[in-house]
JSON list of C-alpha atoms in Angstrom, two decimals:
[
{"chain": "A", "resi": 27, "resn": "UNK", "atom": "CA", "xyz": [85.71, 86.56, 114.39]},
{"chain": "A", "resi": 28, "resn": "UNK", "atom": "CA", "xyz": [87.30, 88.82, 111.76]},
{"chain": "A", "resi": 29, "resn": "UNK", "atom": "CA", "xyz": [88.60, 86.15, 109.86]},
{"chain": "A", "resi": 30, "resn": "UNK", "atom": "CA", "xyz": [85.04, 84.37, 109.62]},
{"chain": "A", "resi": 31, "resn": "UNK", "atom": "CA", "xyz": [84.15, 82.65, 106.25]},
{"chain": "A", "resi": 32, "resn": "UNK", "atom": "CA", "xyz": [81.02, 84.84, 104.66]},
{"chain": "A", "resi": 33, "resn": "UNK", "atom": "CA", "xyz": [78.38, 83.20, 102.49]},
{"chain": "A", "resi": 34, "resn": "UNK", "atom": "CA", "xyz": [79.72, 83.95, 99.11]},
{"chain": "A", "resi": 35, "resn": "UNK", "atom": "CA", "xyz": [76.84, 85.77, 97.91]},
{"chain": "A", "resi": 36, "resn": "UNK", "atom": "CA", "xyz": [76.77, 88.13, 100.19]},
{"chain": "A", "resi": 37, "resn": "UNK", "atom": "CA", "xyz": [80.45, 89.06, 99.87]},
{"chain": "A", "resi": 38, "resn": "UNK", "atom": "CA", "xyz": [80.85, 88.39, 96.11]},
{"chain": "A", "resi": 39, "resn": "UNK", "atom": "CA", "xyz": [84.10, 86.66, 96.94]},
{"chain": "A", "resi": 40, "resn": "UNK", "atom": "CA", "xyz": [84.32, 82.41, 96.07]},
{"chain": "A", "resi": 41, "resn": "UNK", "atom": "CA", "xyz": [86.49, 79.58, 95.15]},
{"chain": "A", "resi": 42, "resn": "UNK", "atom": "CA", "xyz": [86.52, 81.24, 91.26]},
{"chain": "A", "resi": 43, "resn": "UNK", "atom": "CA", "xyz": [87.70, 84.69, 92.34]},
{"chain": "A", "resi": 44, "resn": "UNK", "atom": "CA", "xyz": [90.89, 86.44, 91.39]},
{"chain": "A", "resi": 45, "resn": "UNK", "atom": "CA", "xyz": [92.57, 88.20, 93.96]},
{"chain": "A", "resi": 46, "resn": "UNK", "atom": "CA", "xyz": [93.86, 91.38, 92.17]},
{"chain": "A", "resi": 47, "resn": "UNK", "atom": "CA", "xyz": [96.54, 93.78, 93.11]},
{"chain": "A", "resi": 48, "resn": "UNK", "atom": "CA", "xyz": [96.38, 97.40, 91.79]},
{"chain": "A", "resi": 49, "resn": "UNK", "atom": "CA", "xyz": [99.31, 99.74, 91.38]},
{"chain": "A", "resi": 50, "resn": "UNK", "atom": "CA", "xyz": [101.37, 101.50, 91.95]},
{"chain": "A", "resi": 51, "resn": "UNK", "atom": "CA", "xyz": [99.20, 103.90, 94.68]},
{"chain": "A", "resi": 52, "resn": "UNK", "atom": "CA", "xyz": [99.13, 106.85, 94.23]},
{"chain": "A", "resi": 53, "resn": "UNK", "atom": "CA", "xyz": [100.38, 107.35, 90.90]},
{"chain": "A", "resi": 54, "resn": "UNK", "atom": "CA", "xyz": [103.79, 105.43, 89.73]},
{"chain": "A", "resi": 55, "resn": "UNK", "atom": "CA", "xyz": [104.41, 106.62, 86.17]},
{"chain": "A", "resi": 56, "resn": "UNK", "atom": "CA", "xyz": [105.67, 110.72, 87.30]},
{"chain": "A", "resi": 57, "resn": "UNK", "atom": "CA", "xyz": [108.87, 109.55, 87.68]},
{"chain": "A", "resi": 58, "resn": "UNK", "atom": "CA", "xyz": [111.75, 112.91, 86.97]},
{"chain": "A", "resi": 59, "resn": "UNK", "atom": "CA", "xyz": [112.66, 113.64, 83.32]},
{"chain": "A", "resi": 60, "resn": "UNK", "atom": "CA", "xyz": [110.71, 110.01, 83.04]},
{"chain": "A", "resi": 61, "resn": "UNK", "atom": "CA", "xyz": [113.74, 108.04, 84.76]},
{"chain": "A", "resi": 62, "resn": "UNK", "atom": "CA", "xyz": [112.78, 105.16, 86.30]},
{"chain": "A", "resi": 63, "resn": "UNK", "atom": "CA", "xyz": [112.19, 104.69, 90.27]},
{"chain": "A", "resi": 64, "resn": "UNK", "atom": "CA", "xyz": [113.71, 101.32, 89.91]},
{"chain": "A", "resi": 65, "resn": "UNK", "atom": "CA", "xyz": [116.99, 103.61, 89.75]},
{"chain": "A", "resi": 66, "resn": "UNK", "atom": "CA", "xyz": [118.69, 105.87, 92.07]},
{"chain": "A", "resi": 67, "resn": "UNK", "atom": "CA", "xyz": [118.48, 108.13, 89.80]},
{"chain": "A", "resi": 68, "resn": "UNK", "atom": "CA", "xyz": [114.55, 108.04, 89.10]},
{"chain": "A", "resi": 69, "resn": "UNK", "atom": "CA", "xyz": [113.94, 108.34, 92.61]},
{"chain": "A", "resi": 70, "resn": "UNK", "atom": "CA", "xyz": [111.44, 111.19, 93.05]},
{"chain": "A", "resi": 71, "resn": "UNK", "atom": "CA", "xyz": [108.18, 111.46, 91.78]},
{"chain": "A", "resi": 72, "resn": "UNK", "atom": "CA", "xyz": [107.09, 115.17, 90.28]},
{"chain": "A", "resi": 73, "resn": "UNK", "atom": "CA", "xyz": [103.68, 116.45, 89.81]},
{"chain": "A", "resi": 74, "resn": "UNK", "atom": "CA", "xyz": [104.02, 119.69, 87.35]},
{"chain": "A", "resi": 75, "resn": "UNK", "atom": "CA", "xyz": [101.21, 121.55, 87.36]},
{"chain": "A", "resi": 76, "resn": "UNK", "atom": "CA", "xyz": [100.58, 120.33, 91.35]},
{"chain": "A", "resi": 77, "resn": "UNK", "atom": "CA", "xyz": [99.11, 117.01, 89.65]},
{"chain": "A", "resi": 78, "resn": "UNK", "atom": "CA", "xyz": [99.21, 114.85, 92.62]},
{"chain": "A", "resi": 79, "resn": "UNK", "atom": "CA", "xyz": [96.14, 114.08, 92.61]},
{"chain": "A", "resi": 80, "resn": "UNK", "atom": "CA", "xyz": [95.20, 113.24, 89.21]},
{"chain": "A", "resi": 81, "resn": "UNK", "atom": "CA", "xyz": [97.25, 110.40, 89.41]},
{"chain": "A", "resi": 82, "resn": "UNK", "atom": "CA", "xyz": [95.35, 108.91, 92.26]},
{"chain": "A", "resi": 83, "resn": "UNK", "atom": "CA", "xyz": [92.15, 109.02, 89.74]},
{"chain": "A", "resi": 84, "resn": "UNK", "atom": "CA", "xyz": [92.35, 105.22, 88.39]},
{"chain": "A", "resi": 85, "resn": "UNK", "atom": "CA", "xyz": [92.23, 104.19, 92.04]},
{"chain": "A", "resi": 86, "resn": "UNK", "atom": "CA", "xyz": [89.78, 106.45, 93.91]},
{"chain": "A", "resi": 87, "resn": "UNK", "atom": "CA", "xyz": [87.32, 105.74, 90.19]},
{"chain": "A", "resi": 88, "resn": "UNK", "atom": "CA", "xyz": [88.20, 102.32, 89.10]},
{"chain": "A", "resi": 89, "resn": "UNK", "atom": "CA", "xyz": [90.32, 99.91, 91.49]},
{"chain": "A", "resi": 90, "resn": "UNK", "atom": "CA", "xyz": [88.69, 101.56, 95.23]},
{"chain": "A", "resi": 91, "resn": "UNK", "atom": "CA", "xyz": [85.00, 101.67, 93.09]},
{"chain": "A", "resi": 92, "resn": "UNK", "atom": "CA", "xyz": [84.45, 98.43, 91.39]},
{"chain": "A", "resi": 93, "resn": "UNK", "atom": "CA", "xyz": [80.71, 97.67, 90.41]},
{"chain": "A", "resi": 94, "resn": "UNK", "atom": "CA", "xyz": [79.88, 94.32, 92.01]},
{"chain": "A", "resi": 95, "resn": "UNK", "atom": "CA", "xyz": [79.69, 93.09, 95.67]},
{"chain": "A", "resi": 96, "resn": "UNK", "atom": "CA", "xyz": [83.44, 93.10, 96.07]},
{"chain": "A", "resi": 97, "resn": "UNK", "atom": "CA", "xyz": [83.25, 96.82, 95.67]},
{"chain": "A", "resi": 98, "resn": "UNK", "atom": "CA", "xyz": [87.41, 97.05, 95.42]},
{"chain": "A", "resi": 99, "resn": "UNK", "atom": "CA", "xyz": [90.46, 95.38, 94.49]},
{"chain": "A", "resi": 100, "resn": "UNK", "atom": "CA", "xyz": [91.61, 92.85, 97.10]},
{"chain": "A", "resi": 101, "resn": "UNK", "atom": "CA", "xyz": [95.51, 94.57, 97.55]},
{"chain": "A", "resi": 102, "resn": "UNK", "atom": "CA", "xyz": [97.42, 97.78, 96.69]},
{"chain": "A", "resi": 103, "resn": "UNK", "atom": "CA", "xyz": [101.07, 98.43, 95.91]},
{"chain": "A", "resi": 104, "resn": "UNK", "atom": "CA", "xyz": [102.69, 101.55, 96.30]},
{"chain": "A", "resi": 105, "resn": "UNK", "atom": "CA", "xyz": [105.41, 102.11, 94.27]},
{"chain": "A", "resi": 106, "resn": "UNK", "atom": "CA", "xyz": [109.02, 103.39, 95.25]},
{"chain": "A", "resi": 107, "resn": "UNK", "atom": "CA", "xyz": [109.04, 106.81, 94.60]},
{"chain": "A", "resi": 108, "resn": "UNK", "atom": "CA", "xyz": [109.49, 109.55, 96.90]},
{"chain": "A", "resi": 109, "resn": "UNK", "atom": "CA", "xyz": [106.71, 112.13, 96.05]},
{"chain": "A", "resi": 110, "resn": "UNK", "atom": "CA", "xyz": [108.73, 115.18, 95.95]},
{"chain": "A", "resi": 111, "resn": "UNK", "atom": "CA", "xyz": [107.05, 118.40, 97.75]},
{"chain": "A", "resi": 112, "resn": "UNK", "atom": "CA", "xyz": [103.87, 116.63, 98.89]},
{"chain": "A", "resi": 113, "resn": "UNK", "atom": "CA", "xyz": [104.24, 115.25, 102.06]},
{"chain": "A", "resi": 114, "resn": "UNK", "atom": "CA", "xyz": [107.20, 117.02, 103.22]},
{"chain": "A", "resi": 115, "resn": "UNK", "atom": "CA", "xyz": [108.43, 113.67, 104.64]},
{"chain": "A", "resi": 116, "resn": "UNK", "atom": "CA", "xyz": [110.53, 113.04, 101.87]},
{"chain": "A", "resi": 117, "resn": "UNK", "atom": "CA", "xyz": [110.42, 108.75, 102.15]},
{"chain": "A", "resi": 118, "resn": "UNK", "atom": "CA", "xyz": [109.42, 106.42, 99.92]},
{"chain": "A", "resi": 119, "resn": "UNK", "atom": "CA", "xyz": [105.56, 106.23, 99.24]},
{"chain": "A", "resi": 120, "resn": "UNK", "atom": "CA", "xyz": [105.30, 102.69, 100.94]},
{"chain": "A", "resi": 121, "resn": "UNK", "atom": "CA", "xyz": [107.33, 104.00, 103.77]},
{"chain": "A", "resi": 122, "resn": "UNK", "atom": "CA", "xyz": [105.30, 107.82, 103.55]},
{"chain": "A", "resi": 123, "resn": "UNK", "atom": "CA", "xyz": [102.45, 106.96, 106.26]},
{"chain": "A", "resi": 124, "resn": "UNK", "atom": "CA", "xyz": [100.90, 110.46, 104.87]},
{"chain": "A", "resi": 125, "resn": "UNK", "atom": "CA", "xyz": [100.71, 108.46, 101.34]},
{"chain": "A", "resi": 126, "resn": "UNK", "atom": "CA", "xyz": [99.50, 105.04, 103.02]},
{"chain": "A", "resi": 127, "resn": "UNK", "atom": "CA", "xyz": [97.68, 105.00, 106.64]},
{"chain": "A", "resi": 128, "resn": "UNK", "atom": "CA", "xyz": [96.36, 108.73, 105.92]},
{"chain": "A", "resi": 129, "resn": "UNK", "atom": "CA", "xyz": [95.03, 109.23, 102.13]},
{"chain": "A", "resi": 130, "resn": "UNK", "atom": "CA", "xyz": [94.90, 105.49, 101.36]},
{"chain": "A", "resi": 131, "resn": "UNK", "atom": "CA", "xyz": [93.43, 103.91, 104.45]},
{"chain": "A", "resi": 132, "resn": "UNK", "atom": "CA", "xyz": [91.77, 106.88, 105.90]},
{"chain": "A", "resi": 133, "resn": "UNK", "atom": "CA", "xyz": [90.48, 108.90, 103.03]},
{"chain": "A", "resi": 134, "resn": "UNK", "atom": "CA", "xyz": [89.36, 106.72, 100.91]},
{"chain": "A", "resi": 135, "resn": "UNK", "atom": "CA", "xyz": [88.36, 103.88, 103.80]},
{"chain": "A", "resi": 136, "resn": "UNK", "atom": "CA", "xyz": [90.85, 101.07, 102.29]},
{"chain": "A", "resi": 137, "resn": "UNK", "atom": "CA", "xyz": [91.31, 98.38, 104.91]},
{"chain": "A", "resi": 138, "resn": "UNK", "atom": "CA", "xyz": [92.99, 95.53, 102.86]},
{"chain": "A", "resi": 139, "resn": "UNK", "atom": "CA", "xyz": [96.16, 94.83, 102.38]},
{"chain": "A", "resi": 140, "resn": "UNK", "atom": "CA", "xyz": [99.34, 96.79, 101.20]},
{"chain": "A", "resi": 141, "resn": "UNK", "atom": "CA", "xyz": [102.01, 95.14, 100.22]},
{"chain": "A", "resi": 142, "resn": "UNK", "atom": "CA", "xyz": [105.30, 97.49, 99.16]},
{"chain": "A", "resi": 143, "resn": "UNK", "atom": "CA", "xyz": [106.93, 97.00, 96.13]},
{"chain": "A", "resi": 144, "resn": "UNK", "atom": "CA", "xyz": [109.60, 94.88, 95.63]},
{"chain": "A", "resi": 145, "resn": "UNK", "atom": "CA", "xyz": [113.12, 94.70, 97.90]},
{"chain": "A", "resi": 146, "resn": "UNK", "atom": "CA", "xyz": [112.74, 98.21, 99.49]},
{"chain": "A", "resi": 147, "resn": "UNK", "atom": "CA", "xyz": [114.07, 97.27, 102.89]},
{"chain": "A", "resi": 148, "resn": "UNK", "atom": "CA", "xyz": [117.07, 96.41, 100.52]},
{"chain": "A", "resi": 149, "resn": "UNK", "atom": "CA", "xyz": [120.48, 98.71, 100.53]},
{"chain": "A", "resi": 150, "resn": "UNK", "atom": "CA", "xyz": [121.15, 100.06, 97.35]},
{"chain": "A", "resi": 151, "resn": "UNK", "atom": "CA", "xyz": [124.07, 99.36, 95.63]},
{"chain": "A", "resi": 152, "resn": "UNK", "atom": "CA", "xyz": [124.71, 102.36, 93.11]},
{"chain": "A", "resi": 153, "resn": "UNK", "atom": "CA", "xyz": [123.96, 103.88, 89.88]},
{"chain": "A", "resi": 154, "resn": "UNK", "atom": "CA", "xyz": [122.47, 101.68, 87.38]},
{"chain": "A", "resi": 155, "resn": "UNK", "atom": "CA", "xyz": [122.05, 98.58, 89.76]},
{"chain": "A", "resi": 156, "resn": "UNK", "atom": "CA", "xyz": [118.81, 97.27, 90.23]},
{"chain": "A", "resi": 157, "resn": "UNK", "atom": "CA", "xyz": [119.04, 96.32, 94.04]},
{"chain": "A", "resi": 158, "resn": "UNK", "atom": "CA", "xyz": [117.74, 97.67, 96.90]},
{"chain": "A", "resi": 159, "resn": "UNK", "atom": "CA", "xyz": [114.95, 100.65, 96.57]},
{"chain": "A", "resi": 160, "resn": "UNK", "atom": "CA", "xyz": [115.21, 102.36, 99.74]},
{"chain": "A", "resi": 161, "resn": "UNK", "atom": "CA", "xyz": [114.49, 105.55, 98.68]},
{"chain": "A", "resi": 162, "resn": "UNK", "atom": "CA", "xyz": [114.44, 108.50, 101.78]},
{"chain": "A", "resi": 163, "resn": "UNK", "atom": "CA", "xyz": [115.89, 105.43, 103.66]},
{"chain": "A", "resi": 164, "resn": "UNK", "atom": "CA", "xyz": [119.16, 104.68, 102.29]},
{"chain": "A", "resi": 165, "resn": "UNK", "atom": "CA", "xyz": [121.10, 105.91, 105.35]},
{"chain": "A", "resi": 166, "resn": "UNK", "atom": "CA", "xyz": [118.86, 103.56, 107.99]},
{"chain": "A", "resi": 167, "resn": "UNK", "atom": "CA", "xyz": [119.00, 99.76, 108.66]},
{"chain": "A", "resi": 168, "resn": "UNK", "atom": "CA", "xyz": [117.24, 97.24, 107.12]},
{"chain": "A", "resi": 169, "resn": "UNK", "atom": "CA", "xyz": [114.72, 96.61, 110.78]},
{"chain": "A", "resi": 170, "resn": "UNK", "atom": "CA", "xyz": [114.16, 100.34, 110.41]},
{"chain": "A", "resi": 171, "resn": "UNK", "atom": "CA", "xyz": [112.90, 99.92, 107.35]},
{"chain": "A", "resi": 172, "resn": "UNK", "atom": "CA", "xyz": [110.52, 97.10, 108.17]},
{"chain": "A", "resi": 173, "resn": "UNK", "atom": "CA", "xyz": [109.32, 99.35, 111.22]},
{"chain": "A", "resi": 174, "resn": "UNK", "atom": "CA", "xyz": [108.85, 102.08, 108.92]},
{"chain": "A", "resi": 175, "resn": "UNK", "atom": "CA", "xyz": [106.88, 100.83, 106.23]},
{"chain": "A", "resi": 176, "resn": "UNK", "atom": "CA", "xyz": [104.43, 98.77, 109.01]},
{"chain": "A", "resi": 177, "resn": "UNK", "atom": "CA", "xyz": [103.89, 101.82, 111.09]},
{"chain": "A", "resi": 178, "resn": "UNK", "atom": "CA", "xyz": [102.85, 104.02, 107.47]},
{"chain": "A", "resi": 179, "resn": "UNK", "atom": "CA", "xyz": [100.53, 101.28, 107.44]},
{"chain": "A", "resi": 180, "resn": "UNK", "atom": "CA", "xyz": [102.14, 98.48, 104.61]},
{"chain": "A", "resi": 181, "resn": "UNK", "atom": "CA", "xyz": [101.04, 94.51, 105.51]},
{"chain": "A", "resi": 182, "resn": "UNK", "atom": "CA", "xyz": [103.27, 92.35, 102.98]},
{"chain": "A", "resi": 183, "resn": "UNK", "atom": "CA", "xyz": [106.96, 93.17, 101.78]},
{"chain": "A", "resi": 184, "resn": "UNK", "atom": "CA", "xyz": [107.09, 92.27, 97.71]},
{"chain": "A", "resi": 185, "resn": "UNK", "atom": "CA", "xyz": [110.46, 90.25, 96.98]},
{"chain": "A", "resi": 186, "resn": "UNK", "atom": "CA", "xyz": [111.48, 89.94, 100.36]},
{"chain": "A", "resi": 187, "resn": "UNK", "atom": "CA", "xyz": [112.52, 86.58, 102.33]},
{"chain": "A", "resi": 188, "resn": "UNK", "atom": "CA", "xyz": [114.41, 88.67, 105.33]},
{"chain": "A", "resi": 189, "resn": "UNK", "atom": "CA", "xyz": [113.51, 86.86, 108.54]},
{"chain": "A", "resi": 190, "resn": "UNK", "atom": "CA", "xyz": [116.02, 88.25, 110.41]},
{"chain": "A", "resi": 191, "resn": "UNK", "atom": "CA", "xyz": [115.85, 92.07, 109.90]},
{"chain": "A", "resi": 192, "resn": "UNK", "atom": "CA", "xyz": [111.90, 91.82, 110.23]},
{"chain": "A", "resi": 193, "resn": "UNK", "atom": "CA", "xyz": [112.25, 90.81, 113.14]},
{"chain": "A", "resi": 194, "resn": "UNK", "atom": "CA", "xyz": [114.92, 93.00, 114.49]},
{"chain": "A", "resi": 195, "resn": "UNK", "atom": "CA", "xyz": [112.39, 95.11, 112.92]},
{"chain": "A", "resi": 196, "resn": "UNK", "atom": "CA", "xyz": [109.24, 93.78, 115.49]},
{"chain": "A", "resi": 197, "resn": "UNK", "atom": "CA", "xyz": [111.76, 94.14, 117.97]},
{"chain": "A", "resi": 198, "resn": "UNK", "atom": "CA", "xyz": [113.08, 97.70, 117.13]},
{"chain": "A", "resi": 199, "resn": "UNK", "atom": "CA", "xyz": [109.07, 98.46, 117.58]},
{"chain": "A", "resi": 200, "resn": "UNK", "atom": "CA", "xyz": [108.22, 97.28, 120.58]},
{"chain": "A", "resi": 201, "resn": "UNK", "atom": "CA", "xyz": [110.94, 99.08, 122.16]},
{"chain": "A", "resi": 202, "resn": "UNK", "atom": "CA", "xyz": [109.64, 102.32, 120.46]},
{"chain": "A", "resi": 203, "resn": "UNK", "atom": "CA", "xyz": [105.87, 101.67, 121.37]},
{"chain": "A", "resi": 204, "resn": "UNK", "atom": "CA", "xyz": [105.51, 98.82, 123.03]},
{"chain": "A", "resi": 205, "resn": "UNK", "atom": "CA", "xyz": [104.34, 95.10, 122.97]},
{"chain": "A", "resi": 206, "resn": "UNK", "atom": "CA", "xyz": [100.85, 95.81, 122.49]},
{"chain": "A", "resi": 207, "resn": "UNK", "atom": "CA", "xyz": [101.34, 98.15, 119.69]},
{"chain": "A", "resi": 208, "resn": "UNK", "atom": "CA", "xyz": [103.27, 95.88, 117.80]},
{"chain": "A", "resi": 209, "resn": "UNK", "atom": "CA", "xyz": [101.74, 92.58, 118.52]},
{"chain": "A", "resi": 210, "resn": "UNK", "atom": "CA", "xyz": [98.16, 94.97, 117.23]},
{"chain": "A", "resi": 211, "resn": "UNK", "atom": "CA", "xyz": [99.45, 96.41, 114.11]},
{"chain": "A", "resi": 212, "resn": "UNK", "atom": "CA", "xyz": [100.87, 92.81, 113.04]},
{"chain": "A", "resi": 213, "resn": "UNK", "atom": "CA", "xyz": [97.71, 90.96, 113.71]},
{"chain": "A", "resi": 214, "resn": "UNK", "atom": "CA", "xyz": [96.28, 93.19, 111.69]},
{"chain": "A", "resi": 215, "resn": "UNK", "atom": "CA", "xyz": [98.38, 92.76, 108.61]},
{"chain": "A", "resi": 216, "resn": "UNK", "atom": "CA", "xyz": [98.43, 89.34, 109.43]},
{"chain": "A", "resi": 217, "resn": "UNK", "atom": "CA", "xyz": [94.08, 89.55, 108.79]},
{"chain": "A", "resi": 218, "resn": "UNK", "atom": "CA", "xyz": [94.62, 91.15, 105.76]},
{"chain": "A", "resi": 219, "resn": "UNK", "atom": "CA", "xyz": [96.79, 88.99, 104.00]},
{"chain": "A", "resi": 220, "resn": "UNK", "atom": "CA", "xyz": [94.70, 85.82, 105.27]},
{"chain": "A", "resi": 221, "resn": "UNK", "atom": "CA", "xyz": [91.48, 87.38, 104.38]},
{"chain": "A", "resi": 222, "resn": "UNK", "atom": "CA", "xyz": [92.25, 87.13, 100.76]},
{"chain": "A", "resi": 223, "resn": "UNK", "atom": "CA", "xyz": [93.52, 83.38, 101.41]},
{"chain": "A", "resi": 224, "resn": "UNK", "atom": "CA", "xyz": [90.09, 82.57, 103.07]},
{"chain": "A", "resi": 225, "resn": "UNK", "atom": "CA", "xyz": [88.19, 84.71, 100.06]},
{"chain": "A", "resi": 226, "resn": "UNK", "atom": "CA", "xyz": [89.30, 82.36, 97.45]},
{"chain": "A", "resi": 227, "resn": "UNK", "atom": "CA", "xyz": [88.51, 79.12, 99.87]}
]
């Protein structure tokens, strides 16, 4: 039932949509002394001035409020930063459930999909090498990564074609929470990213 076709007009959505990703939630350009995340060295994301939330501001006002039936864009990306001093949980924003699952999908009532930025369940492989982005989880395996960033509430992994660790991933899960949980927070993901298929026919 949750993946029933709507009329177009009352969703907005048709065959001459575009489905839109915003980022980088919640803010990817606060990068230390302006390095860049992309780099060991840019990992962590500062807000002088405690302006976390300012950067949020194009998303809660523009991508999360579009006029028009849609109402918001169709996916988010988080980018790889860790924000430094705001969560205290010192991971990654896509793998920072405070940063996805709570202010994301709870605060501001976002329920499509997330999908992480690119090759973050990646190892990196040392200054000035544009690898893996693991940042806050450089010392964990690649399925604890996957479990990580599904559990702070991410759908889709960008530039990834990992079979294997995802689902040494699923399995690390289930024997964390169980079947059920697992099997429930994939279907779910699994809705989001077809929803947008089924949008645009």
């Amino acid at each position: 039932d949750a993946l029933q076709t709507t009329p177009e007009s009352m969703t907005g959505w048709g065959s001459e949509s575009v489905i839109a990703m915003a980022k980088h939630w919640p803010g990817g350009g606060s990068c230390e002394a302006g390095r860049d995340a992309h780099y060991g060295s840019g990992k962590y994301a500062v807000y002088p001035g405690g302006n976390f939330e300012l950067g949020k501001r194009p998303f809660r006002d523009g991508a999360l409020n579009l006029p028009g039936k849609t109402g918001k864009a169709a996916a988010i990306m988080p980018y790889y930063s860790i924000s430094y001093g705001v969560t205290g949980n010192n991971l990654g924003q896509a793998f920072d459930k405070e940063i996805i699952s709570v202010q994301l999908r709870d605060s501001l009532g976002y329920d499509e999909l997330v999908c992480t930025d690119w090759m973050i369940t990646d190892d990196y492989k040392g200054p000035g090498v544009h690898y893996g982005k693991p940042w806050g989880m450089e010392e964990n395996t690649k399925a604890e990564r996957f479990l990580q960033a599904w559990t702070a509430g991410c759908d889709q992994f960008g530039g990834n074609l990992d079979y294997a660790s995802a689902m040494e991933g699923y399995r690390l899960g289930v024997a964390r929470f169980g079947e059920d949980f697992m099997t429930g927070l994939l279907r779910k993901s699994s809705e989001r990213i077809l929803r947008n298929m089924f949008r645009v026919g």
